[in-house]
PDB file of C-alpha atoms in Angstrom:
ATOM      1  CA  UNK A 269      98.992  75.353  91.194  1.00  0.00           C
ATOM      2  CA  UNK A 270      97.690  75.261  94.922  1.00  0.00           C
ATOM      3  CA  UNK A 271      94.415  74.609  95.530  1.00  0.00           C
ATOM      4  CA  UNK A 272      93.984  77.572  98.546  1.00  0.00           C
ATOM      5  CA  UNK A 273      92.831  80.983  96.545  1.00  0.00           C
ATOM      6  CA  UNK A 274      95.070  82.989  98.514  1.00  0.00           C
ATOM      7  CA  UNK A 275      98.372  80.893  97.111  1.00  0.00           C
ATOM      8  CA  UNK A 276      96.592  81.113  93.124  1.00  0.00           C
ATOM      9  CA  UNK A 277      96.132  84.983  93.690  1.00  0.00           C
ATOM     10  CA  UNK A 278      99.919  85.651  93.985  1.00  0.00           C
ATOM     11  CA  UNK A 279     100.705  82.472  91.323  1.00  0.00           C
ATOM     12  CA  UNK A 280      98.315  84.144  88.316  1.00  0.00           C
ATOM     13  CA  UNK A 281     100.169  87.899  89.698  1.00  0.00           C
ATOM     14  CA  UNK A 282     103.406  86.530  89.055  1.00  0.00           C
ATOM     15  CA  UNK A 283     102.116  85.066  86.081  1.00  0.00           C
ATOM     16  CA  UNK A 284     100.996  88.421  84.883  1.00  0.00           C
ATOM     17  CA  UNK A 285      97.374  86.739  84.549  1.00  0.00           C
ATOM     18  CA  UNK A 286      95.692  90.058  85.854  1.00  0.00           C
ATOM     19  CA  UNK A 287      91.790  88.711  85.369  1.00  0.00           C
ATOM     20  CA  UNK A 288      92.831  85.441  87.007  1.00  0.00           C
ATOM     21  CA  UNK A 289      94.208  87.165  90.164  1.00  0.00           C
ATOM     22  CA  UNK A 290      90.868  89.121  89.993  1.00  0.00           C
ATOM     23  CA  UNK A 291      88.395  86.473  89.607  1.00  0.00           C
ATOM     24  CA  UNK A 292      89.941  85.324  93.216  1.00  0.00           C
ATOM     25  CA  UNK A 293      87.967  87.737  94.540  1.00  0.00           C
ATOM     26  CA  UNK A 294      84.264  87.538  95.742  1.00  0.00           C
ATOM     27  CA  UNK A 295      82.273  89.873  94.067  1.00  0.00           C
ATOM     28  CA  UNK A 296      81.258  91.764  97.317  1.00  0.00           C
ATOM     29  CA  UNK A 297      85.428  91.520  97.852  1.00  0.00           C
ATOM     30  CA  UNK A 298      87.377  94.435  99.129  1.00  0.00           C
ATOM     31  CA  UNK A 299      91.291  95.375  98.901  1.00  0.00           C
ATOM     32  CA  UNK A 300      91.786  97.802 102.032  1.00  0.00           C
ATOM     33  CA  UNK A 301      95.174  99.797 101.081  1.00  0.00           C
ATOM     34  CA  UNK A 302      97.246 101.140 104.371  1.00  0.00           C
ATOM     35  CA  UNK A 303      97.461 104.583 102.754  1.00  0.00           C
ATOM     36  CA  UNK A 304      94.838 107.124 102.145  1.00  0.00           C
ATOM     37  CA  UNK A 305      92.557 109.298 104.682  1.00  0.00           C
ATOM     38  CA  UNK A 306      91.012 107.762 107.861  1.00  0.00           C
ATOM     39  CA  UNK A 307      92.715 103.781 108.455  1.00  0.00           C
ATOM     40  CA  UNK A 308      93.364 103.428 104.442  1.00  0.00           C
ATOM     41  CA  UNK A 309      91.587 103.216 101.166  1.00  0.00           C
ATOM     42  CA  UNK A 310      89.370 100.656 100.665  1.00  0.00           C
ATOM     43  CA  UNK A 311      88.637  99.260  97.068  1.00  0.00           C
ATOM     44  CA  UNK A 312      85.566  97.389  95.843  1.00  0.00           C
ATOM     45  CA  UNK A 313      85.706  94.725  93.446  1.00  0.00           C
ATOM     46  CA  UNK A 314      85.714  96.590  90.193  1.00  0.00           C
ATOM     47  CA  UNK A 315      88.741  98.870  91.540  1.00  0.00           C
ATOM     48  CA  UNK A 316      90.502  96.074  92.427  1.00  0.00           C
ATOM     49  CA  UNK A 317      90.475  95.077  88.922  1.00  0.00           C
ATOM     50  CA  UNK A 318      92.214  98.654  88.168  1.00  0.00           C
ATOM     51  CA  UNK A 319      94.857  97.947  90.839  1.00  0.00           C
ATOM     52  CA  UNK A 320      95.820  94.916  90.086  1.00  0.00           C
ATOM     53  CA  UNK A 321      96.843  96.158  86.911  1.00  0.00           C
ATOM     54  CA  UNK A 322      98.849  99.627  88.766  1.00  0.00           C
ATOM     55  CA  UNK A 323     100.651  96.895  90.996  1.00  0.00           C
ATOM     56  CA  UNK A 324     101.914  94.929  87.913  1.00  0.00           C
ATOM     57  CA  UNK A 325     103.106  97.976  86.367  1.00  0.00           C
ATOM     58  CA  UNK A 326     104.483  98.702  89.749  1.00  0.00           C
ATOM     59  CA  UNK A 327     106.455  95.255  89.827  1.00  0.00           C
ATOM     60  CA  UNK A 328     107.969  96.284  86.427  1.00  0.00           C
ATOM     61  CA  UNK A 329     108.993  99.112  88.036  1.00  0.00           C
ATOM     62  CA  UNK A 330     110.744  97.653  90.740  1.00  0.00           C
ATOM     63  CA  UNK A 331     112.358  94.963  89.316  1.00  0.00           C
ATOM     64  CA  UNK A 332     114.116  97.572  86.984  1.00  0.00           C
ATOM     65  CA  UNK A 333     115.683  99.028  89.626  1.00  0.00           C
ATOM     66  CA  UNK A 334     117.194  96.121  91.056  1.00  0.00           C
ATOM     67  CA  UNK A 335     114.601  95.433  93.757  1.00  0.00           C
ATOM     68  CA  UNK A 336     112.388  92.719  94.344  1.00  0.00           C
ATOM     69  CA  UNK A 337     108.962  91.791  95.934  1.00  0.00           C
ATOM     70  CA  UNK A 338     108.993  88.889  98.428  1.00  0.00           C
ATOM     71  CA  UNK A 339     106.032  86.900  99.304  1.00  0.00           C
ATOM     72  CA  UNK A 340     105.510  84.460 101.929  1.00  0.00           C
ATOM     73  CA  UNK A 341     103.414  81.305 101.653  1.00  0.00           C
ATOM     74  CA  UNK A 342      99.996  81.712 103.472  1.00  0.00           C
ATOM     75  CA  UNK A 343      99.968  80.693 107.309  1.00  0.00           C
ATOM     76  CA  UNK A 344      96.209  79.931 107.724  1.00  0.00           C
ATOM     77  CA  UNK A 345      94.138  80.960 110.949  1.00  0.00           C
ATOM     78  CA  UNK A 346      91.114  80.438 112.424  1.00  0.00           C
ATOM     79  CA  UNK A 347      89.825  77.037 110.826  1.00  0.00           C
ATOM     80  CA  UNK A 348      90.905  78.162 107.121  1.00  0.00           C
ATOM     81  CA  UNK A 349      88.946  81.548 107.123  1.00  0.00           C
ATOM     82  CA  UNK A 350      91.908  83.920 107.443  1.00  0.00           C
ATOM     83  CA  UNK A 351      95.220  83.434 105.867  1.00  0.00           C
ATOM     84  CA  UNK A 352      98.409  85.829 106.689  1.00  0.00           C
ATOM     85  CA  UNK A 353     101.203  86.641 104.141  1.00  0.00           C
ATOM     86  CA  UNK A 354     104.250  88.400 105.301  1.00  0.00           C
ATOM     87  CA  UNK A 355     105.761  89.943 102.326  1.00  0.00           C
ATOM     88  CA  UNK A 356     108.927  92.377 101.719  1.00  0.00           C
ATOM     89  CA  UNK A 357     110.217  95.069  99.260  1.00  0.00           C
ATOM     90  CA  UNK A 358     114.333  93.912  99.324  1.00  0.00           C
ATOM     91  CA  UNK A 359     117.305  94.935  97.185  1.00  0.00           C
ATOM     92  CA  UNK A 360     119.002  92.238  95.221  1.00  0.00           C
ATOM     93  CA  UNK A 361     121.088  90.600  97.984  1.00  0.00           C
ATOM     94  CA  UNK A 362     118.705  90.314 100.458  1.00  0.00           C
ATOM     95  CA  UNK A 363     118.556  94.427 102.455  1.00  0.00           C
ATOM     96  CA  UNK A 364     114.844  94.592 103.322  1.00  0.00           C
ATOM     97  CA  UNK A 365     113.697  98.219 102.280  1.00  0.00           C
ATOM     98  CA  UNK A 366     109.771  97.924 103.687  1.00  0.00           C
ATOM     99  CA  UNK A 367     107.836  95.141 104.646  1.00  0.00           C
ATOM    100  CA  UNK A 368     104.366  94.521 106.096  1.00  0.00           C
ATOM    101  CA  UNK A 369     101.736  91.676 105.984  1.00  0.00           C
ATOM    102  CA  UNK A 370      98.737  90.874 104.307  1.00  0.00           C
ATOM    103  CA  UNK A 371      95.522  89.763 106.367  1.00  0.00           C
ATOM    104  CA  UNK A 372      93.127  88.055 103.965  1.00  0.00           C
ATOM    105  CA  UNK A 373      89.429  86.700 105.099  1.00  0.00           C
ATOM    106  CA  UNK A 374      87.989  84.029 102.854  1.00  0.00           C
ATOM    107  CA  UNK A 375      84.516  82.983 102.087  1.00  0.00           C
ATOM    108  CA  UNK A 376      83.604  79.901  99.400  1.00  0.00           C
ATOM    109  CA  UNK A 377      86.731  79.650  98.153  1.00  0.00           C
ATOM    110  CA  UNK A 378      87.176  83.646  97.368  1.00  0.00           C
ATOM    111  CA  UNK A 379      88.986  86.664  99.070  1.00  0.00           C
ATOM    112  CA  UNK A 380      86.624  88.350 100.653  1.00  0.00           C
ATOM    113  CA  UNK A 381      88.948  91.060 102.450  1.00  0.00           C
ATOM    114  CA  UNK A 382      92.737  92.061 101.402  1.00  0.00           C
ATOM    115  CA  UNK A 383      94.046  94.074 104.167  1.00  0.00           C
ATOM    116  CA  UNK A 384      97.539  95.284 104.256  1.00  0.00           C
ATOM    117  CA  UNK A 385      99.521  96.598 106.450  1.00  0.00           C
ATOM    118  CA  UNK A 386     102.943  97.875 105.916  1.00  0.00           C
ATOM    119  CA  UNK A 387     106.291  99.523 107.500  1.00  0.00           C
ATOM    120  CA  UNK A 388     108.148 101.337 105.669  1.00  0.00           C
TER     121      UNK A 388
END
């Protein structure tokens, strides 16, 4: 497993390990959703918990109707404290359906921010 939290967040996802991918956050984290009123929704650490779990049913979801969630490996800015992931919502054989990015800010080896932003 990689040793950058941003990598082990999406390996323990995939892995279906749902506190794992939680425990990556800090415990002042926040996952800011592109949808909702104002510039999003943002989540605090305990609702993250809660969402994690929606986005794994969610993955079920998609997979049984022949689509599949792409994710990028991390391109790291600013010295290591912000990490990008471009990620994509494609049917089998490649047709990208949405797509967007995820900006993440780190502090002691946690996420501190999760901040998507998506086309559809």
């Amino acid at each position: 497993m990689s040793d950058n939290v941003v990598s082990r967040f999406f390996e323990l996802g995939a892995k279906e390990d749902l506190d794992g991918a939680w425990e990556c956050f800090a415990d002042d984290g926040v996952w800011i959703l592109p949808e909702g009123d104002g510039p999003g929704t943002t989540l605090n650490k305990q609702e993250i918990r809660e969402h994690i779990e929606k986005m794994n049913e969610l993955s079920h979801q998609i997979t049984a109707q022949g689509l599949e969630g792409v994710f990028e490996k991390p391109v790291f800015l600013t010295g290591g404290e912000q990490a990008v992931v471009e990620w994509s919502l494609r049917k089998i054989g490649g047709d990208v359906i949405e797509r967007g990015i995820d900006l993440f800010t780190l502090r002691d080896g946690k996420i501190l921010v999760k901040d998507v932003f998506r086309k559809a």
